[in-house]
Tab-separated table of C-alpha atoms in Angstrom:
chain	number	residue	atom	x	y	z
Y	1	ASP	CA	20.493	-108.956	52.625
Y	2	ALA	CA	22.757	-106.497	50.849
Y	3	PRO	CA	24.415	-103.796	52.975
Y	4	THR	CA	22.623	-100.506	52.617
Y	5	ASP	CA	23.907	-97.774	54.918
Y	6	ALA	CA	27.245	-95.986	54.623
Y	7	PRO	CA	28.800	-92.565	54.202
Y	8	THR	CA	30.044	-92.186	50.655
Y	9	ASP	CA	32.270	-89.142	50.566
Y	10	ALA	CA	35.013	-90.236	52.940
Y	11	PRO	CA	38.559	-89.103	52.175
Y	12	THR	CA	40.935	-91.673	50.781
Y	13	ASP	CA	42.793	-92.114	54.060
Y	14	ALA	CA	39.606	-92.929	55.984
Y	15	PRO	CA	37.568	-96.165	56.020
Y	16	ILE	CA	34.048	-96.381	54.688
Y	17	ALA	CA	31.827	-97.876	57.414
Y	18	VAL	CA	28.874	-99.899	56.212
Y	19	THR	CA	25.912	-100.869	58.385
Y	20	ALA	CA	24.275	-104.067	57.264
Y	21	ALA	CA	20.603	-104.038	56.336
Y	22	GLY	CA	18.130	-105.395	58.851
Y	23	GLY	CA	18.971	-102.974	61.629
Y	24	ASP	CA	21.390	-105.231	63.499
Y	25	GLN	CA	23.977	-102.424	63.521
Y	26	SER	CA	26.780	-104.797	62.510
Y	27	GLU	CA	29.459	-103.059	60.446
Y	28	ILE	CA	31.684	-104.001	57.564
Y	29	THR	CA	34.623	-101.671	57.092
Y	30	ILE	CA	36.253	-100.999	53.742
Y	31	ASP	CA	39.564	-99.259	54.413
Y	32	LEU	CA	40.595	-97.383	51.281
Y	33	SER	CA	43.965	-96.590	52.877
Y	34	ASP	CA	44.903	-100.227	52.228
Y	35	LEU	CA	44.619	-99.636	48.494
Y	36	PRO	CA	47.057	-97.859	46.177
Y	37	ASP	CA	46.292	-94.133	46.055
Y	38	GLU	CA	45.326	-94.176	42.372
Y	39	VAL	CA	42.954	-97.111	42.975
Y	40	ALA	CA	41.296	-95.464	45.979
Y	41	ASP	CA	40.965	-92.196	44.045
Y	42	GLU	CA	39.281	-93.926	41.114
Y	43	ILE	CA	36.844	-95.718	43.437
Y	44	LEU	CA	35.898	-92.429	45.045
Y	45	ASP	CA	35.558	-90.825	41.615
Y	46	ALA	CA	33.170	-93.618	40.623
Y	47	VAL	CA	31.151	-93.164	43.793
Y	48	GLY	CA	30.951	-89.415	43.274
Y	49	GLU	CA	30.675	-86.699	45.863
Y	50	GLY	CA	26.913	-86.927	45.911
Y	51	GLY	CA	26.867	-90.696	45.975
Y	52	SER	CA	24.906	-90.872	42.765
Y	53	GLY	CA	27.119	-93.150	40.670
Y	54	LEU	CA	26.900	-96.904	40.134
Y	55	GLY	CA	23.139	-97.002	39.909
Y	56	GLY	CA	21.098	-98.368	37.031
Y	57	ILE	CA	22.420	-96.152	34.242
Y	58	GLY	CA	23.212	-98.196	31.145
Y	59	GLY	CA	21.595	-101.332	32.509
Y	60	CYS	CA	17.910	-102.109	32.499
Y	61	PHE	CA	15.018	-104.506	32.139
Y	62	SER	CA	12.728	-104.473	29.125
Y	63	GLY	CA	9.152	-103.287	29.495
Y	64	ASP	CA	7.580	-106.697	28.839
Y	65	ASN	CA	9.073	-108.314	31.939
Y	66	MET	CA	6.547	-109.170	34.653
Y	67	VAL	CA	6.795	-108.217	38.330
Y	68	MET	CA	4.635	-109.273	41.272
Y	69	VAL	CA	3.002	-106.263	42.944
Y	70	GLN	CA	1.206	-106.250	46.285
Y	71	SER	CA	-1.647	-103.835	46.933
Y	72	ASN	CA	-4.424	-103.892	49.541
Y	73	GLY	CA	-3.497	-107.398	50.558
Y	74	LYS	CA	-3.698	-108.722	46.997
Y	75	ARG	CA	-0.891	-109.715	44.672
Y	76	GLU	CA	-0.894	-109.491	40.905
Y	77	SER	CA	1.557	-109.743	38.057
Y	78	VAL	CA	2.232	-106.368	36.441
Y	79	ALA	CA	4.289	-105.549	33.344
Y	80	MET	CA	7.515	-103.686	34.065
Y	81	LYS	CA	6.370	-100.868	31.771
Y	82	ASP	CA	3.309	-100.298	33.988
Y	83	LEU	CA	5.146	-100.067	37.308
Y	84	GLN	CA	4.952	-96.775	39.175
Y	85	LEU	CA	6.812	-95.076	41.987
Y	86	GLY	CA	5.548	-96.424	45.292
Y	87	ASP	CA	4.386	-99.786	43.937
Y	88	TYR	CA	5.194	-102.592	46.374
Y	89	VAL	CA	7.149	-105.111	44.320
Y	90	GLN	CA	8.557	-108.511	45.222
Y	91	VAL	CA	12.194	-108.236	46.323
Y	92	SER	CA	12.661	-111.764	47.736
Y	93	LYS	CA	10.536	-114.698	48.864
Y	94	GLU	CA	7.330	-113.324	50.421
Y	95	LYS	CA	8.878	-109.847	50.818
Y	96	TYR	CA	7.536	-106.738	49.094
Y	97	GLU	CA	8.942	-103.220	49.160
Y	98	PRO	CA	8.110	-99.931	47.428
Y	99	ILE	CA	9.912	-98.689	44.347
Y	100	TYR	CA	11.497	-95.501	45.662
Y	101	SER	CA	12.950	-94.420	42.323
Y	102	PHE	CA	13.654	-95.444	38.747
Y	103	ALA	CA	17.297	-95.034	37.785
Y	104	HIS	CA	16.119	-95.365	34.199
Y	105	HIS	CA	12.593	-95.034	32.830
Y	106	ASN	CA	12.202	-94.875	29.058
Y	107	SER	CA	9.144	-96.424	27.449
Y	108	ASP	CA	10.081	-95.647	23.835
Y	109	ALA	CA	13.671	-96.788	23.454
Y	110	THR	CA	14.626	-100.214	22.116
Y	111	MET	CA	17.666	-102.147	23.212
Y	112	ASP	CA	19.483	-105.435	22.645
Y	113	TYR	CA	18.861	-107.611	25.677
Y	114	ILE	CA	19.719	-111.041	27.023
Y	115	GLN	CA	16.782	-113.329	27.720
Y	116	VAL	CA	17.198	-116.167	30.216
Y	117	ASN	CA	15.050	-119.325	30.126
Y	118	ASN	CA	12.532	-117.566	27.860
Y	119	GLN	CA	11.547	-115.394	30.800
Y	120	VAL	CA	13.565	-112.530	32.295
Y	121	THR	CA	14.949	-110.048	29.767
Y	122	LEU	CA	17.769	-107.818	30.968
Y	123	SER	CA	20.742	-105.886	29.637
Y	124	ASP	CA	24.072	-107.690	29.456
Y	125	ASN	CA	25.508	-105.671	32.347
Y	126	HIS	CA	22.529	-105.988	34.687
Y	127	LEU	CA	23.234	-108.125	37.750
Y	128	ILE	CA	21.337	-111.338	38.453
Y	129	ALA	CA	21.673	-113.660	41.464
Y	130	VAL	CA	23.563	-116.899	40.789
Y	131	LYS	CA	24.207	-119.676	43.295
Y	132	ASP	CA	27.712	-119.598	44.812
Y	133	ARG	CA	28.628	-116.541	42.728
Y	134	GLY	CA	26.484	-113.750	44.139
Y	135	PHE	CA	25.193	-111.120	41.726
Y	136	ILE	CA	26.872	-111.277	38.332
Y	137	PRO	CA	26.138	-109.477	35.032
Y	138	ALA	CA	23.899	-111.338	32.617
Y	139	SER	CA	26.786	-111.453	30.136
Y	140	MET	CA	28.601	-113.874	32.483
Y	141	LEU	CA	25.701	-116.338	32.700
Y	142	GLU	CA	26.282	-119.809	31.313
Y	143	VAL	CA	23.957	-122.702	30.618
Y	144	GLY	CA	23.998	-124.861	33.736
Y	145	ASN	CA	24.314	-121.960	36.202
Y	146	VAL	CA	21.819	-122.078	39.063
Y	147	ILE	CA	19.563	-119.050	39.556
Y	148	PHE	CA	16.786	-118.456	42.076
Y	149	ALA	CA	13.108	-118.717	41.168
Y	150	ASP	CA	10.430	-116.643	42.877
Y	151	GLY	CA	13.096	-114.777	44.853
Y	152	ASN	CA	13.613	-117.907	46.947
Y	153	LYS	CA	17.234	-118.967	47.373
Y	154	LYS	CA	16.002	-122.461	48.249
Y	155	GLN	CA	14.075	-122.701	44.987
Y	156	GLU	CA	16.855	-123.298	42.519
Y	157	GLU	CA	16.516	-123.474	38.773
Y	158	ARG	CA	19.167	-124.177	36.188
Y	159	VAL	CA	19.815	-121.868	33.271
Y	160	ASN	CA	18.924	-123.911	30.199
Y	161	LYS	CA	18.622	-121.206	27.574
Y	162	ILE	CA	20.331	-117.870	26.952
Y	163	GLU	CA	19.553	-115.858	23.855
Y	164	SER	CA	19.681	-112.321	22.529
Y	165	ARG	CA	16.569	-110.343	21.692
Y	166	THR	CA	15.619	-106.776	20.939
Y	167	ALA	CA	12.881	-105.357	23.135
Y	168	THR	CA	11.209	-102.061	23.902
Y	169	GLY	CA	11.544	-100.077	27.108
Y	170	LEU	CA	14.411	-99.410	29.506
Y	171	TYR	CA	13.524	-99.657	33.183
Y	172	ALA	CA	15.653	-99.831	36.328
Y	173	PRO	CA	13.445	-99.732	39.442
Y	174	LEU	CA	15.213	-99.232	42.776
Y	175	THR	CA	14.087	-100.795	46.069
Y	176	PRO	CA	15.318	-100.410	49.674
Y	177	SER	CA	16.681	-103.980	49.695
Y	178	ASN	CA	18.556	-103.367	46.419
Y	179	THR	CA	16.924	-106.416	44.830
Y	180	ILE	CA	13.847	-107.187	42.740
Y	181	VAL	CA	12.230	-110.367	41.423
Y	182	VAL	CA	11.710	-109.964	37.670
Y	183	SER	CA	9.842	-112.500	35.538
Y	184	GLY	CA	10.307	-115.007	38.322
Y	185	TYR	CA	14.030	-114.574	39.023
Y	186	LEU	CA	15.962	-112.760	41.740
Y	187	ALA	CA	18.000	-109.866	40.381
Y	188	SER	CA	19.904	-106.851	41.637
Y	189	CYS	CA	18.698	-103.312	41.072
Y	190	TYR	CA	22.183	-102.492	39.824
Y	191	VAL	CA	24.673	-103.072	37.020
Y	192	SER	CA	28.303	-103.795	36.361
Y	193	LEU	CA	30.299	-100.889	34.949
Y	194	GLN	CA	32.983	-103.201	33.579
Y	195	VAL	CA	32.689	-105.259	30.434
Y	196	LYS	CA	35.108	-107.526	28.640
Y	197	LYS	CA	36.531	-105.722	25.605
Y	198	THR	CA	37.807	-108.924	23.975
Y	199	SER	CA	37.359	-112.658	24.498
Y	200	ASP	CA	40.853	-112.726	26.031
Y	201	ASP	CA	40.100	-109.899	28.449
Y	202	THR	CA	40.621	-111.077	32.055
Y	203	THR	CA	38.438	-108.331	33.524
Y	204	ARG	CA	36.061	-109.608	36.198
Y	205	ALA	CA	32.781	-107.946	35.265
Y	206	ASP	CA	31.242	-108.832	38.633
Y	207	ILE	CA	34.056	-107.409	40.796
Y	208	VAL	CA	35.219	-103.789	40.798
Y	209	GLN	CA	38.665	-103.608	39.211
Y	210	VAL	CA	40.777	-100.504	38.815
Y	211	GLN	CA	43.901	-100.499	36.641
Y	212	GLY	CA	43.948	-104.287	36.792
Y	213	PHE	CA	43.736	-104.306	40.595
Y	214	SER	CA	40.815	-106.206	42.124
Y	215	THR	CA	39.164	-104.336	44.986
Y	216	GLY	CA	37.327	-107.466	46.093
Y	217	LEU	CA	34.078	-105.485	46.059
Y	218	SER	CA	31.112	-106.664	44.037
Y	219	PHE	CA	29.229	-104.067	42.008
Y	220	HIS	CA	26.045	-104.999	43.868
Y	221	PHE	CA	27.708	-104.344	47.232
Y	222	LEU	CA	29.365	-101.084	46.218
Y	223	SER	CA	26.253	-99.803	44.445
Y	224	SER	CA	24.131	-100.392	47.534
Y	225	ILE	CA	26.533	-98.143	49.450
Y	226	VAL	CA	26.712	-95.486	46.778
Y	227	GLN	CA	22.932	-95.258	46.499
Y	228	LEU	CA	22.491	-94.443	50.213
Y	229	PRO	CA	21.864	-90.668	49.777
Y	230	HIS	CA	19.387	-91.348	46.956
Y	231	ARG	CA	17.679	-94.102	48.949
Y	232	MET	CA	17.430	-92.019	52.112
Y	233	ALA	CA	16.009	-88.984	50.330
Y	234	CYS	CA	13.457	-90.928	48.318
Y	235	TYR	CA	12.484	-93.765	50.655
Y	236	TYR	CA	12.956	-92.376	54.147
Y	237	PHE	CA	12.177	-88.703	53.480
Y	238	SER	CA	9.753	-89.115	50.534
Y	239	GLU	CA	11.385	-86.491	48.347
Y	240	CYS	CA	10.897	-88.320	45.043
Y	241	LYS	CA	7.141	-88.538	44.647
Y	242	GLU	CA	7.390	-86.678	41.351
Y	243	GLU	CA	10.650	-87.882	39.902
Y	244	GLN	CA	12.203	-86.108	36.922
Y	245	TYR	CA	13.984	-87.801	34.010
Y	246	SER	CA	16.280	-86.674	31.227
Y	247	GLU	CA	15.348	-86.996	27.548
Y	248	ASP	CA	16.978	-90.436	27.641
Y	249	GLY	CA	14.886	-91.468	30.626
Y	250	ILE	CA	17.658	-91.254	33.211
Y	251	SER	CA	16.619	-90.051	36.649
Y	252	THR	CA	18.037	-86.642	37.508
Y	253	TRP	CA	19.252	-88.236	40.727
Y	254	MET	CA	21.645	-90.393	38.701
Y	255	THR	CA	23.203	-87.409	36.954
Y	256	LYS	CA	23.768	-85.207	39.973
Y	257	PRO	CA	27.425	-84.327	40.642
């Protein structure tokens, strides 16, 4: 499971302590003092004082994707566009969790998406689980990559088709486990904020890089840390039952300073 608990506004000369999900209290420490000052500063700027950065802004699923929802002991397939706050959605094999927030929720907008195996449709920077590579942006997928069907990492399926399509709706549901199974495939709730500007660009879109320096941190990992204040307020303290969105459909949580 992705790490989920950590303070996010530590000074640059202090480590960020991360408690792994699952309640085992094990800790992974990221010591920003080991990084060049300008790199550490830019990471903290990206995280933001309120821990609201690195969520789903700019990366989404289209409204016609399907998600398994569990309610009153029954499970049914529901269109992404019909999901609501509090719906228990599939986040891995046989595991369902509530949507505590939508980083993005816009039913009217259209967007150019990537569709994989004629099923899941996601933005090029949205992260999807790939065998031996972790969560990578859809733009990095290649035919032959192995992805996980039904949220089950033992149920492997090869990517045999990748195509572009325009679709309606921009949705980025957030779950406590930081994952969601969309149209049959395991994906992250988060995005990459780095894209290749040219075909010769050596930027790793799956790993956070600052001024050409690799931090070694995946966007999925860092985003799960950054989202802690949002996750705690909405999931643990139930403060987001009536979420507000901007005109573009971005949650006000994602735009807080």
